[in-house]
GROMACS .gro file of C-alpha atoms in nm:
model
  448
    1MET     CA    1  -1.046  -1.402  -0.236
    2SER     CA    2  -0.832  -1.600  -0.474
    3ALA     CA    3  -0.984  -1.945  -0.427
    4PRO     CA    4  -1.348  -2.034  -0.364
    5ALA     CA    5  -1.443  -2.153  -0.022
    6GLU     CA    6  -1.748  -2.341   0.093
    7ALA     CA    7  -1.987  -2.208   0.353
    8ASP     CA    8  -2.063  -2.515   0.560
    9ARG     CA    9  -2.106  -2.574   0.931
   10GLU     CA   10  -1.906  -2.316   1.116
   11GLU     CA   11  -1.933  -2.457   1.465
   12SER     CA   12  -2.025  -2.786   1.628
   13GLY     CA   13  -2.240  -2.667   1.912
   14GLY     CA   14  -2.542  -2.879   1.820
   15LEU     CA   15  -2.875  -2.755   1.950
   16ARG     CA   16  -2.709  -2.481   2.155
   17THR     CA   17  -2.577  -2.316   1.839
   18ALA     CA   18  -2.917  -2.342   1.672
   19LEU     CA   19  -3.098  -2.191   1.972
   20ALA     CA   20  -2.850  -1.904   1.983
   21GLY     CA   21  -2.966  -1.811   1.633
   22LEU     CA   22  -3.330  -1.763   1.728
   23THR     CA   23  -3.461  -1.427   1.621
   24THR     CA   24  -3.686  -1.203   1.830
   25ARG     CA   25  -3.988  -1.360   1.665
   26GLY     CA   26  -3.862  -1.711   1.740
   27ARG     CA   27  -3.789  -1.629   2.105
   28SER     CA   28  -4.132  -1.470   2.140
   29PHE     CA   29  -4.303  -1.780   1.998
   30LEU     CA   30  -4.100  -2.005   2.229
   31ALA     CA   31  -4.180  -1.796   2.537
   32ALA     CA   32  -4.548  -1.772   2.447
   33GLY     CA   33  -4.569  -2.146   2.392
   34ILE     CA   34  -4.407  -2.229   2.724
   35ALA     CA   35  -4.637  -1.985   2.905
   36ALA     CA   36  -4.942  -2.134   2.731
   37VAL     CA   37  -4.841  -2.488   2.831
   38ILE     CA   38  -4.796  -2.386   3.195
   39CYS     CA   39  -5.135  -2.212   3.201
   40ALA     CA   40  -5.297  -2.515   3.039
   41TYR     CA   41  -5.172  -2.744   3.314
   42VAL     CA   42  -5.288  -2.498   3.583
   43LEU     CA   43  -5.629  -2.443   3.427
   44GLY     CA   44  -5.672  -2.796   3.295
   45GLN     CA   45  -5.730  -2.678   2.936
   46SER     CA   46  -5.611  -2.941   2.687
   47ASP     CA   47  -5.681  -2.722   2.383
   48LEU     CA   48  -5.463  -2.447   2.523
   49ARG     CA   49  -5.191  -2.704   2.584
   50ARG     CA   50  -5.198  -2.806   2.217
   51VAL     CA   51  -5.170  -2.445   2.107
   52GLY     CA   52  -4.881  -2.387   2.349
   53LEU     CA   53  -4.695  -2.695   2.224
   54LEU     CA   54  -4.737  -2.577   1.866
   55LEU     CA   55  -4.602  -2.231   1.949
   56ALA     CA   56  -4.305  -2.373   2.140
   57VAL     CA   57  -4.214  -2.647   1.892
   58LEU     CA   58  -4.233  -2.435   1.575
   59PRO     CA   59  -3.918  -2.222   1.641
   60LEU     CA   60  -3.730  -2.532   1.763
   61ILE     CA   61  -3.812  -2.721   1.444
   62CYS     CA   62  -3.709  -2.421   1.233
   63ALA     CA   63  -3.379  -2.394   1.420
   64ALA     CA   64  -3.304  -2.766   1.385
   65VAL     CA   65  -3.387  -2.774   1.014
   66LEU     CA   66  -3.184  -2.461   0.945
   67TYR     CA   67  -2.887  -2.589   1.137
   68ARG     CA   68  -2.887  -2.919   0.953
   69THR     CA   69  -2.921  -2.751   0.617
   70ARG     CA   70  -2.593  -2.790   0.435
   71TYR     CA   71  -2.581  -2.541   0.152
   72ARG     CA   72  -2.270  -2.581  -0.053
   73VAL     CA   73  -2.203  -2.225  -0.161
   74ALA     CA   74  -1.874  -2.102  -0.303
   75GLY     CA   75  -1.785  -1.736  -0.262
   76SER     CA   76  -1.514  -1.523  -0.424
   77ARG     CA   77  -1.407  -1.160  -0.403
   78ARG     CA   78  -1.227  -0.947  -0.661
   79LEU     CA   79  -1.083  -0.598  -0.606
   80SER     CA   80  -1.068  -0.350  -0.889
   81PRO     CA   81  -0.807  -0.220  -0.838
   82SER     CA   82  -0.629  -0.376  -0.539
   83ARG     CA   83  -0.400  -0.071  -0.502
   84VAL     CA   84  -0.576   0.266  -0.507
   85PRO     CA   85  -0.459   0.622  -0.428
   86ALA     CA   86  -0.597   0.794  -0.120
   87GLY     CA   87  -0.927   0.965  -0.189
   88SER     CA   88  -1.011   0.739  -0.484
   89GLU     CA   89  -1.267   0.464  -0.497
   90ALA     CA   90  -1.218   0.092  -0.549
   91ARG     CA   91  -1.491  -0.153  -0.642
   92VAL     CA   92  -1.529  -0.488  -0.472
   93HIS     CA   93  -1.701  -0.762  -0.673
   94LEU     CA   94  -1.860  -1.052  -0.485
   95ARG     CA   95  -1.968  -1.373  -0.649
   96MET     CA   96  -2.172  -1.658  -0.499
   97ASP     CA   97  -2.201  -1.998  -0.667
   98ASN     CA   98  -2.440  -2.270  -0.559
   99VAL     CA   99  -2.235  -2.586  -0.611
  100SER     CA  100  -2.492  -2.823  -0.459
  101ARG     CA  101  -2.783  -3.004  -0.622
  102LEU     CA  102  -3.041  -2.829  -0.409
  103PRO     CA  103  -3.169  -2.473  -0.444
  104THR     CA  104  -3.097  -2.230  -0.165
  105GLY     CA  105  -3.343  -2.024   0.027
  106LEU     CA  106  -3.329  -1.654   0.098
  107LEU     CA  107  -2.966  -1.555   0.173
  108MET     CA  108  -2.823  -1.235   0.319
  109LEU     CA  109  -2.463  -1.167   0.224
  110GLN     CA  110  -2.244  -0.921   0.411
  111ASP     CA  111  -1.875  -0.837   0.397
  112ARG     CA  112  -1.660  -0.711   0.681
  113VAL     CA  113  -1.480  -0.387   0.604
  114PRO     CA  114  -1.293  -0.142   0.833
  115TYR     CA  115  -1.497   0.159   0.933
  116VAL     CA  116  -1.264   0.399   0.747
  117LEU     CA  117  -1.372   0.240   0.417
  118GLY     CA  118  -1.740   0.301   0.473
  119PRO     CA  119  -2.045   0.116   0.607
  120ARG     CA  120  -2.063  -0.262   0.608
  121PRO     CA  121  -2.223  -0.375   0.280
  122ARG     CA  122  -2.523  -0.611   0.296
  123PHE     CA  123  -2.705  -0.782   0.010
  124VAL     CA  124  -3.019  -0.998   0.001
  125LEU     CA  125  -2.998  -1.283  -0.250
  126ASP     CA  126  -3.307  -1.459  -0.375
  127ARG     CA  127  -3.332  -1.829  -0.429
  128VAL     CA  128  -3.022  -1.956  -0.612
  129GLU     CA  129  -3.088  -2.251  -0.838
  130PRO     CA  130  -2.852  -2.552  -0.844
  131GLY     CA  131  -2.538  -2.455  -1.032
  132GLY     CA  132  -2.648  -2.091  -1.041
  133ARG     CA  133  -2.455  -1.781  -0.943
  134ARG     CA  134  -2.519  -1.432  -0.816
  135GLU     CA  135  -2.286  -1.133  -0.852
  136VAL     CA  136  -2.300  -0.811  -0.654
  137SER     CA  137  -2.054  -0.526  -0.600
  138TYR     CA  138  -1.993  -0.230  -0.372
  139ARG     CA  139  -1.751   0.061  -0.351
  140VAL     CA  140  -1.499   0.151  -0.083
  141ARG     CA  141  -1.306   0.474  -0.034
  142SER     CA  142  -1.052   0.602   0.215
  143ASP     CA  143  -0.875   0.935   0.254
  144LEU     CA  144  -0.614   0.770   0.477
  145ARG     CA  145  -0.343   0.555   0.325
  146GLY     CA  146  -0.279   0.213   0.470
  147ARG     CA  147  -0.354  -0.155   0.423
  148TYR     CA  148  -0.709  -0.259   0.506
  149PRO     CA  149  -0.835  -0.618   0.529
  150LEU     CA  150  -1.162  -0.705   0.356
  151GLY     CA  151  -1.347  -1.006   0.490
  152PRO     CA  152  -1.419  -1.265   0.580
  153LEU     CA  153  -1.739  -1.289   0.383
  154GLN     CA  154  -2.042  -1.381   0.592
  155LEU     CA  155  -2.357  -1.559   0.482
  156ARG     CA  156  -2.676  -1.535   0.687
  157LEU     CA  157  -2.929  -1.817   0.655
  158THR     CA  158  -3.288  -1.777   0.766
  159ASP     CA  159  -3.596  -1.999   0.763
  160PRO     CA  160  -3.916  -1.907   0.575
  161PHE     CA  161  -4.095  -1.810   0.899
  162GLY     CA  162  -3.814  -1.585   1.025
  163MET     CA  163  -3.779  -1.786   1.346
  164CYS     CA  164  -3.404  -1.852   1.328
  165GLU     CA  165  -3.104  -1.692   1.167
  166LEU     CA  166  -2.755  -1.844   1.145
  167THR     CA  167  -2.432  -1.680   1.027
  168ARG     CA  168  -2.167  -1.881   0.850
  169SER     CA  169  -1.836  -1.728   0.747
  170PHE     CA  170  -1.586  -1.796   0.474
  171SER     CA  171  -1.226  -1.832   0.583
  172THR     CA  172  -1.039  -1.614   0.333
  173PHE     CA  173  -0.999  -1.238   0.307
  174ASP     CA  174  -0.827  -0.984   0.081
  175THR     CA  175  -0.627  -0.670   0.142
  176LEU     CA  176  -0.688  -0.328  -0.009
  177THR     CA  177  -0.380  -0.107  -0.023
  178VAL     CA  178  -0.443   0.268  -0.016
  179ILE     CA  179  -0.129   0.438  -0.143
  180PRO     CA  180  -0.036   0.809  -0.125
  181LYS     CA  181  -0.156   1.046  -0.392
  182VAL     CA  182   0.087   1.089  -0.680
  183GLU     CA  183   0.106   1.421  -0.864
  184PRO     CA  184   0.240   1.430  -1.221
  185LEU     CA  185   0.561   1.633  -1.240
  186SER     CA  186   0.713   1.805  -1.539
  187PRO     CA  187   1.066   1.710  -1.647
  188ILE     CA  188   1.315   1.968  -1.528
  189ARG     CA  189   1.693   1.981  -1.513
  190LEU     CA  190   1.833   1.952  -1.162
  191GLY     CA  191   2.194   1.946  -1.049
  192GLY     CA  192   2.362   1.606  -1.028
  193GLU     CA  193   2.129   1.431  -1.269
  194ALA     CA  194   2.354   1.402  -1.573
  195LYS     CA  195   2.345   1.047  -1.703
  196GLY     CA  196   2.656   0.842  -1.766
  197TYR     CA  197   2.625   0.525  -1.969
  198GLY     CA  198   2.981   0.407  -1.951
  199ASP     CA  199   3.090   0.585  -2.271
  200GLY     CA  200   3.426   0.676  -2.124
  201ARG     CA  201   3.499   0.318  -2.035
  202GLN     CA  202   3.394   0.200  -2.380
  203ARG     CA  203   3.631   0.450  -2.543
  204SER     CA  204   3.918   0.342  -2.319
  205LEU     CA  205   3.862  -0.021  -2.417
  206ALA     CA  206   3.858   0.070  -2.783
  207LEU     CA  207   4.185   0.265  -2.756
  208ALA     CA  208   4.361   0.005  -2.548
  209GLY     CA  209   4.266  -0.283  -2.776
  210GLU     CA  210   4.112  -0.618  -2.711
  211ASP     CA  211   4.413  -0.739  -2.509
  212ASP     CA  212   4.303  -0.521  -2.216
  213VAL     CA  213   3.955  -0.675  -2.195
  214ILE     CA  214   3.895  -0.806  -1.843
  215PRO     CA  215   3.732  -1.149  -1.877
  216ARG     CA  216   3.545  -1.353  -1.620
  217GLY     CA  217   3.466  -1.720  -1.576
  218TYR     CA  218   3.196  -1.879  -1.785
  219ARG     CA  219   2.855  -1.906  -1.620
  220TYR     CA  220   2.567  -2.123  -1.722
  221GLY     CA  221   2.353  -1.937  -1.974
  222ASP     CA  222   2.629  -1.711  -2.111
  223ASP     CA  223   2.633  -1.661  -2.486
  224LEU     CA  224   2.912  -1.868  -2.644
  225ARG     CA  225   2.981  -1.580  -2.883
  226ARG     CA  226   3.125  -1.390  -2.586
  227VAL     CA  227   3.393  -1.653  -2.519
  228HIS     CA  228   3.739  -1.491  -2.501
  229TRP     CA  229   3.961  -1.763  -2.647
  230ARG     CA  230   4.294  -1.598  -2.565
  231SER     CA  231   4.207  -1.579  -2.193
  232THR     CA  232   4.062  -1.931  -2.210
  233ALA     CA  233   4.397  -2.063  -2.335
  234ARG     CA  234   4.585  -1.863  -2.072
  235TYR     CA  235   4.383  -1.968  -1.769
  236GLY     CA  236   4.292  -2.318  -1.880
  237GLU     CA  237   3.917  -2.266  -1.832
  238LEU     CA  238   3.639  -2.116  -2.035
  239MET     CA  239   3.639  -1.736  -2.003
  240VAL     CA  240   3.391  -1.481  -2.143
  241ARG     CA  241   3.412  -1.108  -2.205
  242ARG     CA  242   3.244  -0.880  -1.958
  243GLU     CA  243   2.953  -0.681  -2.094
  244GLU     CA  244   2.968  -0.307  -2.061
  245GLN     CA  245   2.724  -0.211  -1.784
  246PRO     CA  246   2.566   0.130  -1.836
  247GLN     CA  247   2.574   0.358  -1.538
  248ARG     CA  248   2.226   0.486  -1.458
  249ALA     CA  249   2.162   0.826  -1.314
  250ARG     CA  250   2.085   0.777  -0.946
  251CYS     CA  251   1.833   0.955  -0.729
  252THR     CA  252   1.777   0.914  -0.356
  253VAL     CA  253   1.455   1.042  -0.202
  254LEU     CA  254   1.497   1.117   0.167
  255LEU     CA  255   1.175   1.123   0.370
  256ASP     CA  256   1.190   1.270   0.719
  257THR     CA  257   0.952   1.065   0.936
  258ARG     CA  258   1.050   1.199   1.279
  259GLY     CA  259   0.745   1.245   1.496
  260ILE     CA  260   0.889   1.559   1.657
  261ALA     CA  261   0.932   1.722   1.315
  262TYR     CA  262   0.561   1.739   1.234
  263GLU     CA  263   0.244   1.859   1.399
  264GLY     CA  264  -0.112   1.762   1.333
  265ALA     CA  265  -0.264   1.451   1.181
  266GLY     CA  266  -0.508   1.352   0.912
  267PRO     CA  267  -0.507   1.353   0.533
  268ASP     CA  268  -0.431   1.728   0.517
  269SER     CA  269  -0.139   1.723   0.762
  270ALA     CA  270   0.218   1.816   0.680
  271PHE     CA  271   0.342   1.460   0.718
  272GLU     CA  272   0.089   1.326   0.468
  273TRP     CA  273   0.197   1.597   0.222
  274ALA     CA  274   0.558   1.488   0.261
  275VAL     CA  275   0.470   1.122   0.202
  276SER     CA  276   0.269   1.212  -0.107
  277GLY     CA  277   0.554   1.430  -0.233
  278ALA     CA  278   0.809   1.152  -0.190
  279ALA     CA  279   0.581   0.914  -0.379
  280SER     CA  280   0.542   1.162  -0.666
  281VAL     CA  281   0.916   1.216  -0.703
  282LEU     CA  282   0.992   0.843  -0.689
  283VAL     CA  283   0.742   0.763  -0.964
  284HIS     CA  284   0.860   1.058  -1.174
  285MET     CA  285   1.224   0.955  -1.153
  286LEU     CA  286   1.146   0.593  -1.233
  287GLU     CA  287   0.960   0.702  -1.544
  288ARG     CA  288   1.265   0.900  -1.653
  289GLY     CA  289   1.489   0.594  -1.625
  290TYR     CA  290   1.661   0.677  -1.297
  291SER     CA  291   1.784   0.428  -1.043
  292VAL     CA  292   1.586   0.542  -0.739
  293ARG     CA  293   1.609   0.467  -0.372
  294LEU     CA  294   1.380   0.555  -0.083
  295LEU     CA  295   1.556   0.646   0.240
  296THR     CA  296   1.410   0.753   0.574
  297ASP     CA  297   1.567   0.915   0.877
  298THR     CA  298   1.593   0.570   1.036
  299GLY     CA  299   1.822   0.451   0.756
  300SER     CA  300   1.578   0.179   0.650
  301ALA     CA  301   1.531   0.069   0.290
  302VAL     CA  302   1.248  -0.089   0.095
  303PRO     CA  303   1.236  -0.472   0.110
  304GLY     CA  304   1.375  -0.613  -0.212
  305GLU     CA  305   1.571  -0.298  -0.295
  306GLY     CA  306   1.915  -0.349  -0.444
  307ALA     CA  307   2.237  -0.175  -0.347
  308ASP     CA  308   2.175   0.099  -0.604
  309GLY     CA  309   1.801   0.114  -0.550
  310PHE     CA  310   1.531   0.020  -0.797
  311ALA     CA  311   1.600   0.047  -1.166
  312GLY     CA  312   1.424  -0.092  -1.464
  313SER     CA  313   1.201  -0.022  -1.756
  314GLY     CA  314   0.862  -0.143  -1.860
  315GLN     CA  315   0.725  -0.408  -1.627
  316ASP     CA  316   1.029  -0.391  -1.396
  317SER     CA  317   0.973  -0.021  -1.342
  318ALA     CA  318   0.605  -0.081  -1.270
  319ASP     CA  319   0.690  -0.352  -1.016
  320ALA     CA  320   0.945  -0.125  -0.849
  321ALA     CA  321   0.690   0.156  -0.827
  322GLY     CA  322   0.444  -0.088  -0.671
  323LEU     CA  323   0.691  -0.193  -0.402
  324LEU     CA  324   0.772   0.169  -0.323
  325MET     CA  325   0.405   0.264  -0.302
  326ASP     CA  326   0.331  -0.034  -0.076
  327THR     CA  327   0.606   0.081   0.158
  328LEU     CA  328   0.483   0.441   0.164
  329ALA     CA  329   0.126   0.321   0.221
  330VAL     CA  330   0.212   0.197   0.570
  331ILE     CA  331   0.498   0.428   0.666
  332ASP     CA  332   0.449   0.609   0.994
  333HIS     CA  333   0.626   0.845   1.232
  334SER     CA  334   0.955   0.727   1.377
  335ASP     CA  335   1.077   0.775   1.733
  336GLY     CA  336   1.412   0.911   1.616
  337ALA     CA  337   1.529   1.261   1.697
  338GLY     CA  338   1.787   1.316   1.423
  339LEU     CA  339   1.904   1.244   1.069
  340SER     CA  340   2.233   1.077   1.163
  341ARG     CA  341   2.129   0.729   1.050
  342ALA     CA  342   2.033   0.857   0.708
  343TYR     CA  343   2.368   1.033   0.682
  344ASP     CA  344   2.549   0.709   0.766
  345VAL     CA  345   2.382   0.547   0.467
  346LEU     CA  346   2.455   0.838   0.232
  347ARG     CA  347   2.820   0.884   0.319
  348GLY     CA  348   2.911   0.558   0.144
  349GLY     CA  349   2.960   0.743  -0.185
  350ASN     CA  350   2.821   0.983  -0.441
  351GLU     CA  351   2.445   0.932  -0.453
  352GLY     CA  352   2.372   1.146  -0.758
  353LEU     CA  353   2.061   1.357  -0.708
  354LEU     CA  354   1.923   1.386  -0.355
  355VAL     CA  355   1.564   1.501  -0.305
  356ALA     CA  356   1.466   1.547   0.059
  357PHE     CA  357   1.130   1.610   0.224
  358LEU     CA  358   1.212   1.750   0.567
  359GLY     CA  359   1.004   1.858   0.863
  360ASP     CA  360   1.103   2.100   1.136
  361LEU     CA  361   1.481   2.144   1.149
  362ASP     CA  362   1.681   2.270   1.442
  363GLU     CA  363   2.040   2.388   1.411
  364GLU     CA  364   2.185   2.042   1.475
  365GLN     CA  365   1.973   1.868   1.212
  366ALA     CA  366   2.037   2.146   0.963
  367ALA     CA  367   2.411   2.092   1.013
  368MET     CA  368   2.362   1.720   0.953
  369ALA     CA  369   2.178   1.799   0.629
  370THR     CA  370   2.469   2.015   0.513
  371LYS     CA  371   2.695   1.708   0.545
  372MET     CA  372   2.455   1.511   0.326
  373ARG     CA  373   2.495   1.772   0.055
  374GLN     CA  374   2.864   1.683   0.025
  375ARG     CA  375   2.769   1.324  -0.066
  376SER     CA  376   2.543   1.411  -0.358
  377GLY     CA  377   2.583   1.561  -0.701
  378GLY     CA  378   2.276   1.779  -0.653
  379ALA     CA  379   2.039   1.834  -0.364
  380VAL     CA  380   1.685   1.968  -0.345
  381ALA     CA  381   1.505   2.009  -0.013
  382PHE     CA  382   1.134   2.066   0.040
  383VAL     CA  383   1.113   2.190   0.397
  384LEU     CA  384   0.779   2.201   0.580
  385ASP     CA  385   0.733   2.444   0.864
  386PRO     CA  386   0.488   2.267   1.100
  387GLY     CA  387   0.369   2.599   1.241
  388THR     CA  388   0.217   2.707   0.911
  389TRP     CA  389   0.023   2.381   0.883
  390VAL     CA  390  -0.152   2.390   1.221
  391ARG     CA  391  -0.192   2.764   1.284
  392GLU     CA  392  -0.346   3.050   1.097
  393PRO     CA  393  -0.108   3.273   0.899
  394THR     CA  394  -0.160   3.559   1.144
  395ASP     CA  395  -0.039   3.337   1.429
  396VAL     CA  396   0.284   3.229   1.263
  397ALA     CA  397   0.600   3.377   1.409
  398ALA     CA  398   0.787   3.640   1.214
  399PRO     CA  399   1.087   3.546   0.995
  400GLY     CA  400   1.417   3.499   1.167
  401ASN     CA  401   1.312   3.209   1.388
  402ALA     CA  402   1.487   2.873   1.414
  403HIS     CA  403   1.310   2.744   1.103
  404GLU     CA  404   1.439   3.031   0.887
  405GLU     CA  405   1.787   2.982   1.030
  406GLY     CA  406   1.779   2.617   0.921
  407LEU     CA  407   1.678   2.717   0.569
  408ARG     CA  408   1.966   2.964   0.554
  409LEU     CA  409   2.218   2.696   0.655
  410LEU     CA  410   2.089   2.463   0.387
  411ARG     CA  411   2.114   2.726   0.115
  412GLU     CA  412   2.465   2.822   0.215
  413SER     CA  413   2.578   2.459   0.192
  414GLY     CA  414   2.451   2.425  -0.165
  415TRP     CA  415   2.099   2.288  -0.122
  416THR     CA  416   1.822   2.411  -0.347
  417VAL     CA  417   1.569   2.489  -0.075
  418VAL     CA  418   1.195   2.531  -0.125
  419GLY     CA  419   0.972   2.621   0.168
  420VAL     CA  420   0.639   2.439   0.163
  421PRO     CA  421   0.336   2.644   0.272
  422ARG     CA  422   0.015   2.475   0.377
  423GLY     CA  423  -0.168   2.298   0.094
  424ALA     CA  424   0.077   2.399  -0.180
  425PRO     CA  425   0.071   2.169  -0.488
  426LEU     CA  426   0.395   1.984  -0.544
  427ALA     CA  427   0.394   2.046  -0.919
  428GLU     CA  428   0.432   2.422  -0.864
  429LEU     CA  429   0.702   2.377  -0.601
  430TRP     CA  430   0.884   2.143  -0.839
  431GLN     CA  431   0.898   2.421  -1.097
  432GLN     CA  432   1.002   2.666  -0.827
  433ALA     CA  433   1.297   2.443  -0.738
  434ASP     CA  434   1.412   2.461  -1.101
  435ARG     CA  435   1.385   2.839  -1.102
  436GLU     CA  436   1.581   2.872  -0.779
  437ARG     CA  437   1.850   2.642  -0.910
  438LEU     CA  438   1.883   2.857  -1.222
  439SER     CA  439   1.897   3.178  -1.018
  440VAL     CA  440   2.170   3.036  -0.794
  441ALA     CA  441   2.368   2.916  -1.098
  442THR     CA  442   2.333   3.260  -1.265
  443ALA     CA  443   2.445   3.438  -0.950
  444GLY     CA  444   2.744   3.209  -0.920
  445GLY     CA  445   2.843   3.274  -1.283
  446GLU     CA  446   2.823   3.652  -1.238
  447ALA     CA  447   3.033   3.627  -0.924
  448ARG     CA  448   3.301   3.435  -1.112
   0.00000   0.00000   0.00000
């Protein structure tokens, strides 16, 4: 809750709103008072009538006074942190400030949270002096990634006799983002990851001389030391030298989100493992200075992603990782049946290293994946067999089925293929991919 809000009158229902807040005790007093008054008129007992009027009027007075009470209370909420991995806890800090000149009575504070984050927290606050504050906190935890709203904050007011209880809500709320788990990965050497920083172009400029420098028009903010005076005299306008732009190593992470490619649901399902694996590789490549891009079978990209993906260092890299994690936090199964849209995006040029997390592959989709291999400098595929994730090992079909045939097609086309058994840690499979790449390279050298 970024800005304080004031808990004031929530509705304008007058006496009807106040009566709706009567507690069981208040309703019992009101009913007993009305019954006593009726009996007093029937029996002609004036003393009983006085007692009945007292019982009936007391909850009404409490409701009227409570409804007209205008506590000026400011509430704020702070998440620590606001983005948390699945299975980890976040702490929510609540703060109440009495900004009026009158002390408050007994207050009950409660916050609305989705059921997946745990029970609804409730706190009882004692009398808050004028200008005073109270701070409380609670913890939330979710094994399922997603974006969960917290709030609005509710304040329950009650009278000293417990006859009436009114709920007044703040208007603002916050959002807790539960991102996929990220496993630390060791740096390994994979095909297609060699970095080029424009050295060849720099050498060609040095050999050709300064006459071959390609200038561009001056833009506001350009350093005047970069002005190319010879081109300025030739074109009649201020021209500056182009800066050499280093070429970053590029990595595309392909996540197969087809609903038909996975079975099961929950935090231990195959699809959740694939999402967590994609998140781990994206963060790992960003830390190594790669220009990374997240691609799904639908061909969609992350909002704010450039043509070459996300690239940066320091704070830029952290911001890019945050955008990628926010996208993976809410990603879900797609209705698509193939990988053709992803191939249309990849066939635009050489994408450097391609790391794919694939579900069940039939012969057609395996053939489409072989075409993707031709558009990348190196390709690593982590293929999940849905059968091994929802059935016991003794129930899994013998090798030679359609899944094994798809793996064979990928290997023959040049993919480094790693089969993903149920619950396998990504860090070990990452090392296995390096070993398989080395074995394939050694076999190819012996064959030559």
